Amino acid sequence: MNLPVTNKQGGPPGKSGKWGKHVIEEARGRAFVYFCVLLMVVTIFSIVFFIASRGLTPFISQGVSVKDMLFGLKWKPEGNPPLFGALPFLFGSFVTSVLAALIAAPLGFCASIFMTEIMPKFGRTALQPAIELLAGIPSVVYGFVGLSVVVPFLRDVFPGQGIGILAGAIVLSVMILPTVTTIGTDALRSLPSGLKEGSYALGATRWQTIYRLILPTALPSLLTGVVLGIARAFGEALAVQMVIGNAPHIPRSLFESATTLTSIITLEMGNTTSGSLHNNALWSLALILLLMTFLFVFVVRMLERRVKR
Amino acid sequence: MIIEIEKLHLFYTEFHALKDVNLSIPEKSVTAFIGPSGCGKSTLLRTLNRMNDTIPGVRIEGKVELQGKDIYSSELEVEYLRKRVGMVFQQPNPFPKSIYDNVAYGPRLHGVGKKSELDAIVEKSLRSASLWNEVKDVLKKSAWSLSGGQQQRLCIARALAIEPEILLMDESTSALDPISTTKIEELTRELCRNYTIVMVTHNMHQAARISDRTVFFLNGEVVESADTQMLFSNPVDQRTEDYISGRFG
Ligand SMILES: Nc1ncnc2c1ncn2[C@@H]1O[C@H](COP(=O)(O)OP(=O)(O)OP(=O)(O)O)[C@@H](O)[C@H]1O
Ligand SMILES: [Mg+2]
């Protein structure tokens, strides 16, 4: 960026050495940072471009209509004629993620409140590391645990095989609990300390302060955690795939098997040849996932804007 | 005397912050605490509504009586005490709610639920804090959109809404501009007809202007406590004289 470096080195003697070094270091640092940023931007745009170009092909040149894909109920890519109804997958992804968030949100909020308001010391030394550990467990392990603990449990207690929407949602809820809790805890810790004092000074008890003041104030930040959790759940493939049953239809109960966008992609990707209609249709599903992610990021941004005000 | 403090000692873990404080505070008057930074004024103020309870490691010995009842006895609920002894802080700390909800927060805590009752309390409190005319048309607006001086008067209104007997003010004008300060000083004089006010101030002129009694602190001890006029014109203790004539602190 800054070529004048060489000029300056040729400046007045004595000072020039020091000056030059400064400027070179500055320029080097800058160049490095710009390079990294450029690399990142290029990578992101190439990914988006690649997915979009593949994912749009079925609609543009292979005669599949957007409406059929979004609202169609039958997925028979090798059939005659081939059918590309992705609604069951969309439905499965949405229901499992939202259900997971509904389970994880109250638990995560409670954990955050416990760690900041009720037992800050125990929370910081014991609970927080445990939750961070939870975040580091690989998803295949979650899937395995889900398959050997959650599924048999559901099978014993409820009608059906145990595998299905609810099993997926439960496994996902444990996986996104760290996200919800960590973001919630940060939000509660960063509340101005004067707020709580103000409430106590008016004669509020701790619980009154928590649910009349702290929760409403931190709600947008807490919801940010939930939305990020949903986003993670939406994109998770492996663990869900292991417990959901992978049946491409819209289930009528929580205990019926179903499938998600991510699992259909991972399951079918290997059996298709690049450039075929089937392969491109899977890219369309990937494009839908990407657009959903954008939507989640947008919602988080909106929530953050509300926090700032 | 509404408050009687006897042989009060306070420790922050090991640090002896208040040493043998004996003090009486008369009803319906303004009492000012003055003294150099770190001498324990805020600490004493916060023992009066037990806000120190929230700080881990605080130990208190001695007695603080509010109308003859020991406020540190286990029979007295701290929430009930704080309802009777309101507090306004140094930094304005309105809640991120509407102006109306800020003032209604306290009454709602203590069980007032009827809209008409709340409306009346909100109006009365805002009038007492001489803020009503400025905000009566924007009660639904966020309290954080007010100016610093307005926010502080809102905090006063919020404290008044639970009808305390005593109002504690810890340097409540130090974050404000001169005009807002004057407003709050006038307000203080106004309020002391109905409330007992205990205030901490760094500004000796302010203490001289608005307080009836002044208490001078040094290193956690009460050096002198007297009528404001007496204390400023005829200090008994040499250290008081040095302080008010600006020789230290
Ligand atoms: N939470 C605390 N933990 C430990 N020590 C404290 C704590 N709060 C105050 N102190 C100490 O107690 C002493 C009195 O503090 P206090 O805040 O009452 O002083 P102050 O007179 O209000 O000072 P200022 O005029 O600066 O507000 C100070 O020496 C301070 O360091
Ligand atoms: Mg102080």
PDB file of N, CA and C in Angstrom, chain A residues 91-162:
ATOM      1  N   PHE A  91     -39.272 -28.802   6.520  1.00  0.00           N
ATOM      2  CA  PHE A  91     -40.099 -28.963   7.698  1.00  0.00           C
ATOM      3  C   PHE A  91     -39.301 -29.617   8.833  1.00  0.00           C
ATOM      4  N   GLY A  92     -38.601 -30.700   8.490  1.00  0.00           N
ATOM      5  CA  GLY A  92     -37.824 -31.400   9.513  1.00  0.00           C
ATOM      6  C   GLY A  92     -36.773 -30.516  10.132  1.00  0.00           C
ATOM      7  N   SER A  93     -36.048 -29.772   9.280  1.00  0.00           N
ATOM      8  CA  SER A  93     -35.002 -28.888   9.801  1.00  0.00           C
ATOM      9  C   SER A  93     -35.590 -27.848  10.732  1.00  0.00           C
ATOM     10  N   PHE A  94     -36.681 -27.216  10.278  1.00  0.00           N
ATOM     11  CA  PHE A  94     -37.284 -26.159  11.086  1.00  0.00           C
ATOM     12  C   PHE A  94     -37.779 -26.693  12.415  1.00  0.00           C
ATOM     13  N   VAL A  95     -38.552 -27.766  12.339  1.00  0.00           N
ATOM     14  CA  VAL A  95     -39.175 -28.255  13.567  1.00  0.00           C
ATOM     15  C   VAL A  95     -38.126 -28.718  14.567  1.00  0.00           C
ATOM     16  N   THR A  96     -37.128 -29.476  14.109  1.00  0.00           N
ATOM     17  CA  THR A  96     -36.112 -29.922  15.072  1.00  0.00           C
ATOM     18  C   THR A  96     -35.363 -28.731  15.673  1.00  0.00           C
ATOM     19  N   SER A  97     -34.981 -27.753  14.840  1.00  0.00           N
ATOM     20  CA  SER A  97     -34.196 -26.633  15.369  1.00  0.00           C
ATOM     21  C   SER A  97     -35.003 -25.796  16.348  1.00  0.00           C
ATOM     22  N   VAL A  98     -36.246 -25.491  15.963  1.00  0.00           N
ATOM     23  CA  VAL A  98     -37.044 -24.628  16.831  1.00  0.00           C
ATOM     24  C   VAL A  98     -37.387 -25.352  18.139  1.00  0.00           C
ATOM     25  N   LEU A  99     -37.698 -26.642  18.006  1.00  0.00           N
ATOM     26  CA  LEU A  99     -37.991 -27.419  19.201  1.00  0.00           C
ATOM     27  C   LEU A  99     -36.764 -27.470  20.114  1.00  0.00           C
ATOM     28  N   ALA A 100     -35.601 -27.673  19.489  1.00  0.00           N
ATOM     29  CA  ALA A 100     -34.362 -27.701  20.272  1.00  0.00           C
ATOM     30  C   ALA A 100     -34.181 -26.379  21.006  1.00  0.00           C
ATOM     31  N   ALA A 101     -34.464 -25.263  20.312  1.00  0.00           N
ATOM     32  CA  ALA A 101     -34.315 -23.954  20.942  1.00  0.00           C
ATOM     33  C   ALA A 101     -35.307 -23.786  22.081  1.00  0.00           C
ATOM     34  N   LEU A 102     -36.520 -24.293  21.876  1.00  0.00           N
ATOM     35  CA  LEU A 102     -37.524 -24.170  22.938  1.00  0.00           C
ATOM     36  C   LEU A 102     -37.105 -24.947  24.181  1.00  0.00           C
ATOM     37  N   ILE A 103     -36.402 -26.065  23.970  1.00  0.00           N
ATOM     38  CA  ILE A 103     -35.929 -26.812  25.136  1.00  0.00           C
ATOM     39  C   ILE A 103     -34.718 -26.114  25.747  1.00  0.00           C
ATOM     40  N   ALA A 104     -33.795 -25.663  24.882  1.00  0.00           N
ATOM     41  CA  ALA A 104     -32.523 -25.138  25.388  1.00  0.00           C
ATOM     42  C   ALA A 104     -32.667 -23.752  25.996  1.00  0.00           C
ATOM     43  N   ALA A 105     -33.611 -22.932  25.475  1.00  0.00           N
ATOM     44  CA  ALA A 105     -33.674 -21.544  25.937  1.00  0.00           C
ATOM     45  C   ALA A 105     -33.948 -21.421  27.441  1.00  0.00           C
ATOM     46  N   PRO A 106     -35.014 -22.029  27.954  1.00  0.00           N
ATOM     47  CA  PRO A 106     -35.246 -21.878  29.398  1.00  0.00           C
ATOM     48  C   PRO A 106     -34.090 -22.430  30.233  1.00  0.00           C
ATOM     49  N   LEU A 107     -33.554 -23.591  29.809  1.00  0.00           N
ATOM     50  CA  LEU A 107     -32.430 -24.166  30.560  1.00  0.00           C
ATOM     51  C   LEU A 107     -31.235 -23.223  30.532  1.00  0.00           C
ATOM     52  N   GLY A 108     -30.949 -22.705  29.327  1.00  0.00           N
ATOM     53  CA  GLY A 108     -29.795 -21.815  29.193  1.00  0.00           C
ATOM     54  C   GLY A 108     -29.969 -20.532  29.989  1.00  0.00           C
ATOM     55  N   PHE A 109     -31.181 -19.955  29.927  1.00  0.00           N
ATOM     56  CA  PHE A 109     -31.428 -18.723  30.693  1.00  0.00           C
ATOM     57  C   PHE A 109     -31.225 -18.990  32.183  1.00  0.00           C
ATOM     58  N   CYS A 110     -31.769 -20.099  32.648  1.00  0.00           N
ATOM     59  CA  CYS A 110     -31.634 -20.405  34.080  1.00  0.00           C
ATOM     60  C   CYS A 110     -30.167 -20.575  34.448  1.00  0.00           C
ATOM     61  N   ALA A 111     -29.433 -21.304  33.593  1.00  0.00           N
ATOM     62  CA  ALA A 111     -28.017 -21.498  33.887  1.00  0.00           C
ATOM     63  C   ALA A 111     -27.290 -20.154  33.933  1.00  0.00           C
ATOM     64  N   SER A 112     -27.624 -19.248  32.986  1.00  0.00           N
ATOM     65  CA  SER A 112     -26.968 -17.932  32.973  1.00  0.00           C
ATOM     66  C   SER A 112     -27.271 -17.166  34.246  1.00  0.00           C
ATOM     67  N   ILE A 113     -28.525 -17.185  34.647  1.00  0.00           N
ATOM     68  CA  ILE A 113     -28.908 -16.450  35.851  1.00  0.00           C
ATOM     69  C   ILE A 113     -28.228 -17.049  37.072  1.00  0.00           C
ATOM     70  N   PHE A 114     -28.193 -18.371  37.103  1.00  0.00           N
ATOM     71  CA  PHE A 114     -27.527 -19.033  38.221  1.00  0.00           C
ATOM     72  C   PHE A 114     -26.060 -18.616  38.289  1.00  0.00           C
ATOM     73  N   MET A 115     -25.415 -18.568  37.142  1.00  0.00           N
ATOM     74  CA  MET A 115     -23.979 -18.283  37.128  1.00  0.00           C
ATOM     75  C   MET A 115     -23.654 -16.826  37.408  1.00  0.00           C
ATOM     76  N   THR A 116     -24.593 -15.929  37.143  1.00  0.00           N
ATOM     77  CA  THR A 116     -24.261 -14.521  37.360  1.00  0.00           C
ATOM     78  C   THR A 116     -24.875 -13.969  38.636  1.00  0.00           C
ATOM     79  N   GLU A 117     -26.094 -14.391  38.950  1.00  0.00           N
ATOM     80  CA  GLU A 117     -26.791 -13.743  40.054  1.00  0.00           C
ATOM     81  C   GLU A 117     -26.778 -14.571  41.333  1.00  0.00           C
ATOM     82  N   ILE A 118     -26.852 -15.877  41.189  1.00  0.00           N
ATOM     83  CA  ILE A 118     -27.111 -16.677  42.381  1.00  0.00           C
ATOM     84  C   ILE A 118     -25.833 -17.243  42.984  1.00  0.00           C
ATOM     85  N   MET A 119     -25.031 -17.914  42.183  1.00  0.00           N
ATOM     86  CA  MET A 119     -23.760 -18.384  42.724  1.00  0.00           C
ATOM     87  C   MET A 119     -22.626 -18.050  41.763  1.00  0.00           C
ATOM     88  N   PRO A 120     -22.245 -16.781  41.705  1.00  0.00           N
ATOM     89  CA  PRO A 120     -21.259 -16.370  40.719  1.00  0.00           C
ATOM     90  C   PRO A 120     -19.943 -17.146  40.854  1.00  0.00           C
ATOM     91  N   LYS A 121     -19.547 -17.435  42.100  1.00  0.00           N
ATOM     92  CA  LYS A 121     -18.247 -18.071  42.291  1.00  0.00           C
ATOM     93  C   LYS A 121     -18.260 -19.508  41.783  1.00  0.00           C
ATOM     94  N   PHE A 122     -19.253 -20.270  42.241  1.00  0.00           N
ATOM     95  CA  PHE A 122     -19.398 -21.657  41.807  1.00  0.00           C
ATOM     96  C   PHE A 122     -19.596 -21.699  40.293  1.00  0.00           C
ATOM     97  N   GLY A 123     -20.405 -20.757  39.803  1.00  0.00           N
ATOM     98  CA  GLY A 123     -20.661 -20.702  38.369  1.00  0.00           C
ATOM     99  C   GLY A 123     -19.386 -20.540  37.572  1.00  0.00           C
ATOM    100  N   ARG A 124     -18.549 -19.601  38.023  1.00  0.00           N
ATOM    101  CA  ARG A 124     -17.345 -19.302  37.258  1.00  0.00           C
ATOM    102  C   ARG A 124     -16.334 -20.447  37.332  1.00  0.00           C
ATOM    103  N   THR A 125     -16.242 -21.094  38.509  1.00  0.00           N
ATOM    104  CA  THR A 125     -15.194 -22.086  38.667  1.00  0.00           C
ATOM    105  C   THR A 125     -15.622 -23.483  38.227  1.00  0.00           C
ATOM    106  N   ALA A 126     -16.905 -23.804  38.331  1.00  0.00           N
ATOM    107  CA  ALA A 126     -17.307 -25.174  38.033  1.00  0.00           C
ATOM    108  C   ALA A 126     -18.232 -25.273  36.838  1.00  0.00           C
ATOM    109  N   LEU A 127     -19.287 -24.465  36.831  1.00  0.00           N
ATOM    110  CA  LEU A 127     -20.313 -24.626  35.815  1.00  0.00           C
ATOM    111  C   LEU A 127     -19.825 -24.172  34.443  1.00  0.00           C
ATOM    112  N   GLN A 128     -19.120 -23.034  34.432  1.00  0.00           N
ATOM    113  CA  GLN A 128     -18.680 -22.493  33.146  1.00  0.00           C
ATOM    114  C   GLN A 128     -17.734 -23.451  32.402  1.00  0.00           C
ATOM    115  N   PRO A 129     -16.711 -23.986  33.091  1.00  0.00           N
ATOM    116  CA  PRO A 129     -15.858 -24.955  32.389  1.00  0.00           C
ATOM    117  C   PRO A 129     -16.646 -26.154  31.896  1.00  0.00           C
ATOM    118  N   ALA A 130     -17.600 -26.610  32.690  1.00  0.00           N
ATOM    119  CA  ALA A 130     -18.397 -27.761  32.269  1.00  0.00           C
ATOM    120  C   ALA A 130     -19.148 -27.449  30.991  1.00  0.00           C
ATOM    121  N   ILE A 131     -19.706 -26.245  30.925  1.00  0.00           N
ATOM    122  CA  ILE A 131     -20.481 -25.884  29.745  1.00  0.00           C
ATOM    123  C   ILE A 131     -19.580 -25.706  28.533  1.00  0.00           C
ATOM    124  N   GLU A 132     -18.377 -25.162  28.787  1.00  0.00           N
ATOM    125  CA  GLU A 132     -17.444 -25.025  27.673  1.00  0.00           C
ATOM    126  C   GLU A 132     -17.034 -26.396  27.136  1.00  0.00           C
ATOM    127  N   LEU A 133     -16.920 -27.345  28.069  1.00  0.00           N
ATOM    128  CA  LEU A 133     -16.598 -28.709  27.662  1.00  0.00           C
ATOM    129  C   LEU A 133     -17.694 -29.263  26.752  1.00  0.00           C
ATOM    130  N   LEU A 134     -18.933 -29.002  27.141  1.00  0.00           N
ATOM    131  CA  LEU A 134     -20.085 -29.439  26.372  1.00  0.00           C
ATOM    132  C   LEU A 134     -19.986 -28.941  24.929  1.00  0.00           C
ATOM    133  N   ALA A 135     -19.486 -27.692  24.794  1.00  0.00           N
ATOM    134  CA  ALA A 135     -19.383 -27.099  23.470  1.00  0.00           C
ATOM    135  C   ALA A 135     -18.324 -27.790  22.635  1.00  0.00           C
ATOM    136  N   GLY A 136     -17.361 -28.441  23.310  1.00  0.00           N
ATOM    137  CA  GLY A 136     -16.249 -29.022  22.571  1.00  0.00           C
ATOM    138  C   GLY A 136     -16.458 -30.470  22.170  1.00  0.00           C
ATOM    139  N   ILE A 137     -17.521 -31.100  22.652  1.00  0.00           N
ATOM    140  CA  ILE A 137     -17.766 -32.512  22.326  1.00  0.00           C
ATOM    141  C   ILE A 137     -18.157 -32.646  20.857  1.00  0.00           C
ATOM    142  N   PRO A 138     -17.513 -33.547  20.117  1.00  0.00           N
ATOM    143  CA  PRO A 138     -17.819 -33.694  18.687  1.00  0.00           C
ATOM    144  C   PRO A 138     -19.250 -34.188  18.473  1.00  0.00           C
ATOM    145  N   SER A 139     -19.813 -33.805  17.317  1.00  0.00           N
ATOM    146  CA  SER A 139     -21.237 -34.077  17.152  1.00  0.00           C
ATOM    147  C   SER A 139     -21.517 -35.564  16.995  1.00  0.00           C
ATOM    148  N   VAL A 140     -20.523 -36.316  16.500  1.00  0.00           N
ATOM    149  CA  VAL A 140     -20.778 -37.752  16.354  1.00  0.00           C
ATOM    150  C   VAL A 140     -20.997 -38.390  17.729  1.00  0.00           C
ATOM    151  N   VAL A 141     -20.320 -37.837  18.735  1.00  0.00           N
ATOM    152  CA  VAL A 141     -20.498 -38.357  20.092  1.00  0.00           C
ATOM    153  C   VAL A 141     -21.905 -38.047  20.597  1.00  0.00           C
ATOM    154  N   TYR A 142     -22.356 -36.831  20.305  1.00  0.00           N
ATOM    155  CA  TYR A 142     -23.739 -36.494  20.678  1.00  0.00           C
ATOM    156  C   TYR A 142     -24.720 -37.454  20.018  1.00  0.00           C
ATOM    157  N   GLY A 143     -24.490 -37.727  18.747  1.00  0.00           N
ATOM    158  CA  GLY A 143     -25.380 -38.608  18.011  1.00  0.00           C
ATOM    159  C   GLY A 143     -25.389 -40.000  18.625  1.00  0.00           C
ATOM    160  N   PHE A 144     -24.191 -40.462  18.981  1.00  0.00           N
ATOM    161  CA  PHE A 144     -24.033 -41.783  19.562  1.00  0.00           C
ATOM    162  C   PHE A 144     -24.782 -41.877  20.893  1.00  0.00           C
ATOM    163  N   VAL A 145     -24.563 -40.854  21.730  1.00  0.00           N
ATOM    164  CA  VAL A 145     -25.258 -40.825  23.023  1.00  0.00           C
ATOM    165  C   VAL A 145     -26.761 -40.769  22.794  1.00  0.00           C
ATOM    166  N   GLY A 146     -27.172 -39.955  21.835  1.00  0.00           N
ATOM    167  CA  GLY A 146     -28.597 -39.847  21.533  1.00  0.00           C
ATOM    168  C   GLY A 146     -29.172 -41.200  21.137  1.00  0.00           C
ATOM    169  N   LEU A 147     -28.420 -41.908  20.317  1.00  0.00           N
ATOM    170  CA  LEU A 147     -28.888 -43.190  19.802  1.00  0.00           C
ATOM    171  C   LEU A 147     -28.957 -44.233  20.910  1.00  0.00           C
ATOM    172  N   SER A 148     -28.012 -44.180  21.858  1.00  0.00           N
ATOM    173  CA  SER A 148     -28.002 -45.242  22.865  1.00  0.00           C
ATOM    174  C   SER A 148     -28.708 -44.853  24.159  1.00  0.00           C
ATOM    175  N   VAL A 149     -29.025 -43.573  24.347  1.00  0.00           N
ATOM    176  CA  VAL A 149     -29.723 -43.180  25.581  1.00  0.00           C
ATOM    177  C   VAL A 149     -31.104 -42.601  25.287  1.00  0.00           C
ATOM    178  N   VAL A 150     -31.127 -41.545  24.431  1.00  0.00           N
ATOM    179  CA  VAL A 150     -32.388 -40.833  24.206  1.00  0.00           C
ATOM    180  C   VAL A 150     -33.387 -41.722  23.465  1.00  0.00           C
ATOM    181  N   VAL A 151     -32.915 -42.368  22.397  1.00  0.00           N
ATOM    182  CA  VAL A 151     -33.836 -43.159  21.578  1.00  0.00           C
ATOM    183  C   VAL A 151     -34.474 -44.308  22.368  1.00  0.00           C
ATOM    184  N   PRO A 152     -33.687 -45.134  23.072  1.00  0.00           N
ATOM    185  CA  PRO A 152     -34.328 -46.195  23.874  1.00  0.00           C
ATOM    186  C   PRO A 152     -35.297 -45.631  24.901  1.00  0.00           C
ATOM    187  N   PHE A 153     -34.916 -44.515  25.512  1.00  0.00           N
ATOM    188  CA  PHE A 153     -35.805 -43.915  26.506  1.00  0.00           C
ATOM    189  C   PHE A 153     -37.140 -43.545  25.872  1.00  0.00           C
ATOM    190  N   LEU A 154     -37.093 -42.861  24.730  1.00  0.00           N
ATOM    191  CA  LEU A 154     -38.324 -42.450  24.063  1.00  0.00           C
ATOM    192  C   LEU A 154     -39.140 -43.668  23.625  1.00  0.00           C
ATOM    193  N   ARG A 155     -38.410 -44.702  23.218  1.00  0.00           N
ATOM    194  CA  ARG A 155     -39.105 -45.905  22.748  1.00  0.00           C
ATOM    195  C   ARG A 155     -39.888 -46.546  23.896  1.00  0.00           C
ATOM    196  N   ASP A 156     -39.279 -46.518  25.090  1.00  0.00           N
ATOM    197  CA  ASP A 156     -39.947 -47.125  26.242  1.00  0.00           C
ATOM    198  C   ASP A 156     -41.129 -46.303  26.718  1.00  0.00           C
ATOM    199  N   VAL A 157     -40.993 -45.001  26.673  1.00  0.00           N
ATOM    200  CA  VAL A 157     -41.997 -44.150  27.303  1.00  0.00           C
ATOM    201  C   VAL A 157     -43.130 -43.790  26.349  1.00  0.00           C
ATOM    202  N   PHE A 158     -42.777 -43.549  25.087  1.00  0.00           N
ATOM    203  CA  PHE A 158     -43.788 -43.085  24.139  1.00  0.00           C
ATOM    204  C   PHE A 158     -44.025 -44.131  23.064  1.00  0.00           C
ATOM    205  N   PRO A 159     -45.135 -43.995  22.319  1.00  0.00           N
ATOM    206  CA  PRO A 159     -45.363 -44.921  21.206  1.00  0.00           C
ATOM    207  C   PRO A 159     -44.325 -44.700  20.113  1.00  0.00           C
ATOM    208  N   GLY A 160     -44.074 -45.699  19.309  1.00  0.00           N
ATOM    209  CA  GLY A 160     -43.172 -45.537  18.176  1.00  0.00           C
ATOM    210  C   GLY A 160     -41.805 -46.130  18.446  1.00  0.00           C
ATOM    211  N   GLN A 161     -40.906 -45.880  17.502  1.00  0.00           N
ATOM    212  CA  GLN A 161     -39.587 -46.516  17.528  1.00  0.00           C
ATOM    213  C   GLN A 161     -38.554 -45.750  18.359  1.00  0.00           C
ATOM    214  N   GLY A 162     -38.921 -44.561  18.809  1.00  0.00           N
ATOM    215  CA  GLY A 162     -37.934 -43.770  19.557  1.00  0.00           C
ATOM    216  C   GLY A 162     -37.191 -42.803  18.671  1.00  0.00           C
TER     217      GLY A 162
END
